[in-house]
PDB file of C-alpha atoms in Angstrom:
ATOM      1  CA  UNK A 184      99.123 100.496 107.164  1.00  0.00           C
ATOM      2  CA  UNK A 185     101.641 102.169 104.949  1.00  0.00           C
ATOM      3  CA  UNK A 186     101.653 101.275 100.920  1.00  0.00           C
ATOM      4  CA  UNK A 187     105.090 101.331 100.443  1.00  0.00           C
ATOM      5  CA  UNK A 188     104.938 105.443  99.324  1.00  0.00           C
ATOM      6  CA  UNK A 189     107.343 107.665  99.289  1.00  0.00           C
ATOM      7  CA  UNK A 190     107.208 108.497 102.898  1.00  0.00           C
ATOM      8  CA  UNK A 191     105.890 105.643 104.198  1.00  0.00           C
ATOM      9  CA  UNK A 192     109.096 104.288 105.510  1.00  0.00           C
ATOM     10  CA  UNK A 193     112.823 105.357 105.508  1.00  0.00           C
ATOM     11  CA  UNK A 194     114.351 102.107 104.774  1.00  0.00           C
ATOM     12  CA  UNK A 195     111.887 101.813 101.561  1.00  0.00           C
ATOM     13  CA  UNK A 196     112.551 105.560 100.813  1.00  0.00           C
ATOM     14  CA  UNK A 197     116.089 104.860 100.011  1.00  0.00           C
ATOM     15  CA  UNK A 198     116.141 101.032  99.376  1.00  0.00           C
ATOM     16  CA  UNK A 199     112.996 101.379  96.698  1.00  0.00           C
ATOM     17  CA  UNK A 200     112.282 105.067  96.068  1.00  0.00           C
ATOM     18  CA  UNK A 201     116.196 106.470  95.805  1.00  0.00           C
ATOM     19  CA  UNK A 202     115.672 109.347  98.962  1.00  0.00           C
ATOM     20  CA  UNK A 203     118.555 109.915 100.337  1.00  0.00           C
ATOM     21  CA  UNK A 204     117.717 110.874 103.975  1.00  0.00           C
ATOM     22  CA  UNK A 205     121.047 109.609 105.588  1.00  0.00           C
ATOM     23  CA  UNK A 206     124.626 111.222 105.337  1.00  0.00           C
ATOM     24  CA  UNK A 207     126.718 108.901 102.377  1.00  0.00           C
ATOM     25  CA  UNK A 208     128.178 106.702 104.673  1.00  0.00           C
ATOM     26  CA  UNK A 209     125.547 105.348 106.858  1.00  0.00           C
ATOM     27  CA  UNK A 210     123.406 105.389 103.696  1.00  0.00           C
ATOM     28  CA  UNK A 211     126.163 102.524 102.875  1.00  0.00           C
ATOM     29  CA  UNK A 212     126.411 100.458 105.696  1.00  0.00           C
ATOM     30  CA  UNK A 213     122.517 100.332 105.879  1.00  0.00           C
ATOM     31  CA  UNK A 214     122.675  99.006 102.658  1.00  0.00           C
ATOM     32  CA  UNK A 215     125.379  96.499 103.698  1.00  0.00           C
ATOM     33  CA  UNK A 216     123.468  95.609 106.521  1.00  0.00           C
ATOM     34  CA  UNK A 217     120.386  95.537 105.084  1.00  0.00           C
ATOM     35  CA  UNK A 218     121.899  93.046 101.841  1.00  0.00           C
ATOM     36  CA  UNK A 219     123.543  90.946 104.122  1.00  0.00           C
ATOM     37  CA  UNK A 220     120.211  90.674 106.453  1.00  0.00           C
ATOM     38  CA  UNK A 221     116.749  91.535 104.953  1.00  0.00           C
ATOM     39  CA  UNK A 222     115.464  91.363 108.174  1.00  0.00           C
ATOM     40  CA  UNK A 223     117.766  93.274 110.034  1.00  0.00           C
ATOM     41  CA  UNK A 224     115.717  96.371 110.541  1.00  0.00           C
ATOM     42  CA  UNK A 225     112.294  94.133 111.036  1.00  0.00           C
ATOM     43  CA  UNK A 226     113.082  94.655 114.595  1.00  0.00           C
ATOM     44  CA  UNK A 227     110.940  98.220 116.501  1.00  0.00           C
ATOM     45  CA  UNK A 228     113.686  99.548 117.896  1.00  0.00           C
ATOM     46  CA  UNK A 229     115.506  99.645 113.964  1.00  0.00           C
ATOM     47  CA  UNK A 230     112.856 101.726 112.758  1.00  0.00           C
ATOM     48  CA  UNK A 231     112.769 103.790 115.264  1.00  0.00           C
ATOM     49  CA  UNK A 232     116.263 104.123 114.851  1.00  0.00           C
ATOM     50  CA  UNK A 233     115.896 104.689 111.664  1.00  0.00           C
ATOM     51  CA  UNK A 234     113.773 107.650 111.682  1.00  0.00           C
ATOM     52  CA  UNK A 235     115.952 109.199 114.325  1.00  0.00           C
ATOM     53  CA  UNK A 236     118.785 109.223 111.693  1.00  0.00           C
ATOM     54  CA  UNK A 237     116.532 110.011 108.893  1.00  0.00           C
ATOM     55  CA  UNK A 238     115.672 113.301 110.781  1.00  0.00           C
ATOM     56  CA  UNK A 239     119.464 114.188 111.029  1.00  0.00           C
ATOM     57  CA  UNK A 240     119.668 112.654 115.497  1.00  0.00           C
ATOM     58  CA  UNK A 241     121.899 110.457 117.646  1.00  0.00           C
ATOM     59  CA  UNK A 242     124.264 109.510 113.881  1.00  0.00           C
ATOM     60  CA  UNK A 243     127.258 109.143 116.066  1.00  0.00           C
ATOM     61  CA  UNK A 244     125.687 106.040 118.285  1.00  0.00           C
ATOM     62  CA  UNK A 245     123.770 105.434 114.192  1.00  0.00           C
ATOM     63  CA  UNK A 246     127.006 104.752 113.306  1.00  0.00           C
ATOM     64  CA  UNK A 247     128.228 102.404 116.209  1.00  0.00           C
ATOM     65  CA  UNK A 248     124.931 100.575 116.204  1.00  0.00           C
ATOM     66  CA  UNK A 249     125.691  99.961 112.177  1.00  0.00           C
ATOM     67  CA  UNK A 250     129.127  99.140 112.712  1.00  0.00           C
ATOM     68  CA  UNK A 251     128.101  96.432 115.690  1.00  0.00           C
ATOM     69  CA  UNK A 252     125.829  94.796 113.395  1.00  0.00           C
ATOM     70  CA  UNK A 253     128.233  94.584 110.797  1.00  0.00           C
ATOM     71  CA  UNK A 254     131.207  93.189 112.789  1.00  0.00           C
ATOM     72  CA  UNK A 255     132.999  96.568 112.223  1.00  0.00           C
ATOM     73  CA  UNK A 256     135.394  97.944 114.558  1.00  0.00           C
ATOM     74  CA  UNK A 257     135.397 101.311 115.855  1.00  0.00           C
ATOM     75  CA  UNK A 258     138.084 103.104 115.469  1.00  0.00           C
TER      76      UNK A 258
END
């Protein structure tokens, strides 16, 4: 089970440990989301999302997903 290490998981690398792993401004709405909801990325499918952004994939529907949780519209 992961220890909360650097590496361990990419919401705790940025929320606790300061990596910045996304581009500036999903970094911000995952912050949003994730002040407004701390369980918002308790959910599977979140991490995996998460590591799919972390490792630089799919930040176009990243963003959308963020946005949809937020009550953002696309523009």
């Amino acid at each position: 089970m992961p220890g909360g290490k650097p590496g361990d998981h990419p919401l705790t690398d940025l929320l606790v440990h300061g990596i910045r792993a996304f581009p500036p401004d999903m970094e911000e709405m995952i912050r949003r989301l994730h002040n407004a909801n701390r369980k918002a990325f308790d959910e599977p499918e979140a991490l995996q999302l998460l590591c799919q952004w972390e490792n630089g994939e799919n930040l176009d529907e990243g963003r959308k997903w963020l946005r949809r949780r937020l009550g953002i519209q696309d523009t």
